[in-house]
Amino acid sequence: MTEITRITCFDTNAMLGVARENILLSWEISAQRRDVTQHQYQLQLAISADFSSICYDSGWIGSAQSVNVALPAFIPSSCQRYWYRVRIIDDQQEQTDWSPSGWFETALLTSREWKANWVTPESEDEPAESVSYLHRMFDIEKPLVSARVYATALGIYQLTVNKHALEKDLFSPGWTSYDDHLQFQVWDLTPHLKQGKNALNVALAEGWFKGELSWLKKRELYGDKKAFLGQVHLRFADGEERIILTDSQWRCGTGPVVKSGFYSGEVFDARRPDPAQHLCDEMENWTPAKELKMQYRLVPQISEPVRITESLKPVSVLRDPEGLRILDLGQNMVGRLRVQTCLDDGQILTLRHGEVLDQSGKLYTDNLRNALQTVQITGNGKNIDYAPVFSFQGFRYVSVEGLDALTDEQLISSITGEVLHTEMTRSGDFNCDNPLINQLYQNILWGQRGNFVDVPTDCPQRDERLGWTGDAHIFIRTGATNYNVRRFFRKWLMSVSADQKANGTVPMVVPDILREYISKIWGDETYTSSGWGDAAVICPWTLWQMYGDRQLLAEQYPGMKAWVQYIHQTGDDPWLWNSGFQFGDWLALDAEPDSYFGATPVFLVATAFYAWSASLLSRAAEALGFAEDAALYAEWAENVSERFRHVFMQNGDMMADTQTAHILPLAFGLLPEKQRQGVADRLHHLVRENYYHLTTGFLGTPWLCTALSAHGHHETAVKLACQRTFPSWLFSVDQGATTIWEHWDGIKPDGSFWSANMNSYNHYAYGAIGEWLFRYIAGLDYSEKSVAWDDIVFRPDLSGAGFRQASAHYDSVRGRVAIDWRLNNGSAEIKVKVPANAKAIIILPEGENVILEKNNHNSWKDIRDNHVRYIRLGSGNYHFMIEDELFSSNNSAELISEF
Ligand code: BGC
């Protein structure tokens, strides 16, 4: 029986505050039989949960599309809840029942509906980093049906109603390019309101809007006053609708959070009353808030909110050489500490956060640069239960001053680490028989969690935490496999578009807070770099392939095009990028001493990215049906590739003999077939000559193993990935890393540190190896032309080169894709899962016997070519056994120990 097991709108089946353009419906089909595809669908929307009042019916539509279906003919009203459902007819003319329903509620959809005034609680002499509080009482005198609040802030805010913090969202309204657009949130107040007096309280901190950003110690980058905007919509049983707006009837005062900053930390004084917890009338005597006249383009929140997603207890209490107690959380994490203990009246507790201990056992904070990462709590003689509200820290270790009366056990029990990040849904997992690689994969996941905090950041601890565009695109495929990041990146890409300049340049960080500084130093023309600005093309393209969101691709297309056209007109040669500032293969190990710029010529790197972006742009144009553009940019890509070969190669060899110089043309398809193998062989030799060690930096590393595996040197890639001596991924794992480091030798073999000025222990860029683990070890991949996993490739690594077992799965928008394989003595066993409305190909070596499980279906096609078998599969579960003596030998441990 075919059925629809799930239907979602914008990746969730219950969404408050959706924007019109995000009404995109997707559903998962499931069936017992194999080879199921959709032939027709019918969608319905209703304004009642039982579908008695249908407001949209698509009728039967002959289409296989089951992913991100837009409803152009549906015109939603503001603040209205809609239920939706779908049914389909499959390839065997079987009609399903209606799916379970989902709902969304629209936000305020037009600016006209915003009636509230901005209010600020700030006085003229407001101290830096101060936290302000706003308050409003209101009466409800008759039965209420529903209540919503629509709210946003300049700064970051937390809203409380009648002592209930609304949801657990942190750092609302999030960080966008505020000058272009500002997100607002929608919450359901109905369960928290009562007849009689009700209180709304807002705590407001500087956040990204006004607080310190970057190593330049710049403040007030978007404005000099924190402010809040909100309106409460009440619907009463008698049909009356009432709106409570922010205005000068709101009062402002102080509360227990005295000051807060992302880098500095937070100061909390429990002696100061918390207005959110006291419904006292004295707040009526607070000063009236000042109304401000301001205009912002308000958009409903796009990505999932930042929330606490896990709690960790300290694993031990250490002592530094001076006897200071240091808590070890056992994991380099990003978040905050919750403290639950009794402090005397006026007693001060100070928590300092750091990622590592120095060689003497002291908390190492030099790499935090100007970020103090310090939390100070003053007691009031009672039990406190507090965690920073407006700040977060990157840390594994915390020094504790001021809790001397507690034993180590009591200290551990009164402190909890709370992990925070954008609450993305986990979508992928990887596992293999090498525990060190499994730990590496865990470190990749932690690196992502720590740096997907509302925007994709470079690091979560020092005075940076910025949306570096290079880092974001390097990691996007890995990140999008681990978690569903469609909404997260859609939000960030809106800021990328907003901050892209009229001439097409894409800033190095988005939201772009370095604009003024960088253009002053380097001038406008050089205000970008290859490998960073290319995020404007690579990110939307990757999201298109992962999620099939046409709307997103179409929105991004003008910016993608502007970027490639910008490159085209730089310098004196339209087919080369040979001018301006370039980061090149940033932090590569083949750099000159004391330099961060790798040895691969920067214009080689720039031209390679130019060709790659032009080629992805052409594919995007094709996907969107822009045939002329598709042809034009394909030609550009070819012209650039040709110039690349002409300028950077001689007699078929790369002139620059670095690893990255060989990786990029292979990874980006810049070489004709006859040259490819030679370049791949040279790359293999370079790695081998270096005793299977890499020398690559930010731009070579992500594609290093892929370039080898895809060109006949998979064993070399495996040796690199499993390499344990410096420099390698597993070197940091052996050093006890629990996240990915910024430098291959963040901690050097002798235990000393890389220089303090740029040494993050939580930088996800090199975690991009995760993509290769999925694609070339577990063997879970999609084809070049695949959209939203409709054309899956299974490529289990049965080479025996390093692994004897691996498994991975990915929860695509169509349903789960999975593979699980193992080598037994003399046989290989592989299980795969293909969701309905998708097809796959599995690539297997040509063993003696391939046996399918007994209930096998003869739908698959077996093609043999050059000792490789390609078997085509429709949807369903499959189980293969291949018997061959090939699988009896090689043991991973033996193989790796050679090096
Ligand atoms: C960041 C990087 C970033 C780089 C650009 C660093 O400070 O941490 O990850 O891409 O600057 O040069």
Short mmCIF file of N, CA and C in Angstrom, two decimals, residues 550-620:
data_model
loop_
_atom_site.label_atom_id
_atom_site.label_comp_id
_atom_site.label_asym_id
_atom_site.label_seq_id
_atom_site.Cartn_x
_atom_site.Cartn_y
_atom_site.Cartn_z
N ARG A 550 13.45 25.67 -5.30
CA ARG A 550 13.59 26.50 -6.50
C ARG A 550 13.50 27.98 -6.18
N GLN A 551 12.62 28.27 -5.23
CA GLN A 551 12.42 29.66 -4.82
C GLN A 551 13.73 30.27 -4.34
N LEU A 552 14.44 29.50 -3.53
CA LEU A 552 15.71 29.98 -2.98
C LEU A 552 16.72 30.19 -4.11
N LEU A 553 16.78 29.23 -5.02
CA LEU A 553 17.74 29.35 -6.12
C LEU A 553 17.39 30.57 -6.98
N ALA A 554 16.11 30.75 -7.23
CA ALA A 554 15.69 31.88 -8.06
C ALA A 554 16.01 33.21 -7.38
N GLU A 555 15.79 33.25 -6.07
CA GLU A 555 16.10 34.48 -5.33
C GLU A 555 17.59 34.80 -5.38
N GLN A 556 18.39 33.76 -5.32
CA GLN A 556 19.83 33.95 -5.27
C GLN A 556 20.45 34.16 -6.65
N TYR A 557 19.74 33.76 -7.68
CA TYR A 557 20.33 33.75 -9.01
C TYR A 557 20.93 35.10 -9.44
N PRO A 558 20.22 36.22 -9.24
CA PRO A 558 20.81 37.50 -9.66
C PRO A 558 22.16 37.77 -8.98
N GLY A 559 22.26 37.42 -7.71
CA GLY A 559 23.52 37.63 -6.99
C GLY A 559 24.61 36.70 -7.48
N MET A 560 24.24 35.47 -7.82
CA MET A 560 25.22 34.50 -8.34
C MET A 560 25.81 35.05 -9.65
N LYS A 561 24.90 35.56 -10.44
CA LYS A 561 25.29 36.08 -11.75
C LYS A 561 26.17 37.33 -11.60
N ALA A 562 25.75 38.21 -10.69
CA ALA A 562 26.50 39.46 -10.48
C ALA A 562 27.92 39.14 -10.02
N TRP A 563 28.06 38.09 -9.21
CA TRP A 563 29.39 37.73 -8.71
C TRP A 563 30.29 37.29 -9.87
N VAL A 564 29.77 36.41 -10.72
CA VAL A 564 30.59 35.90 -11.83
C VAL A 564 30.90 37.03 -12.82
N GLN A 565 29.92 37.91 -13.01
CA GLN A 565 30.17 39.03 -13.92
C GLN A 565 31.20 40.00 -13.33
N TYR A 566 31.18 40.12 -12.02
CA TYR A 566 32.19 40.97 -11.37
C TYR A 566 33.60 40.42 -11.67
N ILE A 567 33.75 39.12 -11.49
CA ILE A 567 35.08 38.52 -11.71
C ILE A 567 35.50 38.75 -13.17
N HIS A 568 34.54 38.57 -14.05
CA HIS A 568 34.78 38.67 -15.49
C HIS A 568 35.42 40.01 -15.87
N GLN A 569 34.98 41.08 -15.17
CA GLN A 569 35.51 42.39 -15.59
C GLN A 569 36.69 42.86 -14.73
N THR A 570 37.17 42.03 -13.81
CA THR A 570 38.35 42.46 -13.04
C THR A 570 39.58 42.28 -13.91
N GLY A 571 40.60 43.04 -13.67
CA GLY A 571 41.88 42.87 -14.35
C GLY A 571 41.81 43.09 -15.84
N ASP A 572 42.82 42.64 -16.55
CA ASP A 572 42.93 42.95 -17.98
C ASP A 572 42.58 41.75 -18.86
N ASP A 573 42.27 40.63 -18.26
CA ASP A 573 41.96 39.44 -19.06
C ASP A 573 40.61 38.88 -18.61
N PRO A 574 39.62 38.85 -19.51
CA PRO A 574 38.29 38.43 -19.06
C PRO A 574 38.23 36.98 -18.57
N TRP A 575 39.23 36.16 -18.93
CA TRP A 575 39.15 34.74 -18.57
C TRP A 575 40.14 34.35 -17.48
N LEU A 576 40.74 35.35 -16.85
CA LEU A 576 41.65 35.07 -15.74
C LEU A 576 41.25 35.97 -14.59
N TRP A 577 41.46 35.49 -13.39
CA TRP A 577 41.32 36.43 -12.27
C TRP A 577 42.73 36.63 -11.72
N ASN A 578 43.31 37.74 -12.10
CA ASN A 578 44.72 37.95 -11.75
C ASN A 578 44.97 39.33 -11.16
N SER A 579 44.03 39.78 -10.35
CA SER A 579 44.25 41.08 -9.72
C SER A 579 43.58 41.11 -8.36
N GLY A 580 43.94 42.13 -7.60
CA GLY A 580 43.27 42.37 -6.32
C GLY A 580 43.77 41.48 -5.19
N PHE A 581 43.21 41.74 -4.03
CA PHE A 581 43.61 40.96 -2.85
C PHE A 581 43.04 39.54 -2.93
N GLN A 582 43.83 38.57 -2.52
CA GLN A 582 43.37 37.17 -2.49
C GLN A 582 43.88 36.49 -1.22
N PHE A 583 43.00 35.77 -0.55
CA PHE A 583 43.47 34.96 0.59
C PHE A 583 44.22 33.72 0.11
N GLY A 584 43.89 33.25 -1.09
CA GLY A 584 44.52 32.04 -1.61
C GLY A 584 44.25 30.85 -0.69
N ASP A 585 45.19 29.91 -0.67
CA ASP A 585 45.00 28.70 0.14
C ASP A 585 45.37 29.02 1.59
N TRP A 586 44.53 29.82 2.18
CA TRP A 586 44.73 30.39 3.52
C TRP A 586 45.17 29.33 4.55
N LEU A 587 46.21 29.66 5.30
CA LEU A 587 46.74 28.82 6.38
C LEU A 587 47.37 27.51 5.92
N ALA A 588 47.68 27.40 4.61
CA ALA A 588 48.30 26.15 4.15
C ALA A 588 49.68 25.99 4.78
N LEU A 589 50.09 24.76 4.90
CA LEU A 589 51.36 24.50 5.59
C LEU A 589 52.57 24.75 4.70
N ASP A 590 52.33 24.94 3.41
CA ASP A 590 53.47 25.24 2.54
C ASP A 590 53.75 26.74 2.48
N ALA A 591 53.14 27.51 3.41
CA ALA A 591 53.37 28.96 3.47
C ALA A 591 54.80 29.25 3.92
N GLU A 592 55.27 30.45 3.59
CA GLU A 592 56.56 30.92 4.11
C GLU A 592 56.43 31.00 5.63
N PRO A 593 57.56 30.89 6.36
CA PRO A 593 57.46 31.01 7.82
C PRO A 593 56.75 32.31 8.20
N ASP A 594 55.92 32.23 9.21
CA ASP A 594 55.16 33.38 9.73
C ASP A 594 54.15 33.98 8.77
N SER A 595 53.85 33.27 7.70
CA SER A 595 52.83 33.79 6.80
C SER A 595 51.60 32.90 6.87
N TYR A 596 50.43 33.49 6.63
CA TYR A 596 49.20 32.71 6.59
C TYR A 596 48.83 32.35 5.15
N PHE A 597 49.58 32.90 4.19
CA PHE A 597 49.23 32.69 2.79
C PHE A 597 49.99 31.48 2.23
N GLY A 598 49.26 30.46 1.81
CA GLY A 598 49.89 29.24 1.32
C GLY A 598 50.72 29.46 0.05
N ALA A 599 51.50 28.44 -0.35
CA ALA A 599 52.44 28.59 -1.47
C ALA A 599 51.77 28.50 -2.84
N THR A 600 50.54 28.01 -2.91
CA THR A 600 49.88 27.92 -4.22
C THR A 600 49.61 29.33 -4.73
N PRO A 601 50.04 29.66 -5.98
CA PRO A 601 49.84 31.02 -6.46
C PRO A 601 48.38 31.46 -6.29
N VAL A 602 48.20 32.65 -5.73
CA VAL A 602 46.83 33.06 -5.40
C VAL A 602 45.96 33.24 -6.65
N PHE A 603 46.59 33.60 -7.79
CA PHE A 603 45.76 33.81 -8.98
C PHE A 603 45.39 32.48 -9.66
N LEU A 604 46.18 31.46 -9.38
CA LEU A 604 45.77 30.12 -9.82
C LEU A 604 44.49 29.73 -9.07
N VAL A 605 44.53 29.96 -7.76
CA VAL A 605 43.36 29.64 -6.94
C VAL A 605 42.16 30.46 -7.42
N ALA A 606 42.40 31.77 -7.64
CA ALA A 606 41.30 32.67 -8.03
C ALA A 606 40.70 32.24 -9.36
N THR A 607 41.55 31.88 -10.31
CA THR A 607 41.03 31.50 -11.63
C THR A 607 40.29 30.16 -11.56
N ALA A 608 40.79 29.26 -10.74
CA ALA A 608 40.09 27.97 -10.59
C ALA A 608 38.68 28.21 -10.03
N PHE A 609 38.57 29.06 -9.02
CA PHE A 609 37.25 29.35 -8.46
C PHE A 609 36.36 30.08 -9.45
N TYR A 610 36.97 30.93 -10.26
CA TYR A 610 36.21 31.66 -11.29
C TYR A 610 35.54 30.64 -12.23
N ALA A 611 36.33 29.68 -12.69
CA ALA A 611 35.77 28.67 -13.61
C ALA A 611 34.67 27.86 -12.93
N TRP A 612 34.90 27.51 -11.68
CA TRP A 612 33.95 26.68 -10.94
C TRP A 612 32.63 27.44 -10.72
N SER A 613 32.76 28.71 -10.33
CA SER A 613 31.54 29.49 -10.11
C SER A 613 30.79 29.70 -11.42
N ALA A 614 31.53 29.93 -12.51
CA ALA A 614 30.85 30.12 -13.80
C ALA A 614 30.12 28.83 -14.19
N SER A 615 30.74 27.69 -13.90
CA SER A 615 30.10 26.45 -14.30
C SER A 615 28.87 26.15 -13.43
N LEU A 616 28.95 26.44 -12.13
CA LEU A 616 27.77 26.24 -11.28
C LEU A 616 26.66 27.23 -11.65
N LEU A 617 27.06 28.43 -12.04
CA LEU A 617 26.07 29.42 -12.46
C LEU A 617 25.32 28.91 -13.69
N SER A 618 26.08 28.32 -14.60
CA SER A 618 25.45 27.79 -15.81
C SER A 618 24.46 26.67 -15.45
N ARG A 619 24.84 25.84 -14.49
CA ARG A 619 23.93 24.75 -14.09
C ARG A 619 22.70 25.31 -13.39
N ALA A 620 22.90 26.38 -12.61
CA ALA A 620 21.75 27.01 -11.94
C ALA A 620 20.81 27.60 -12.98
#
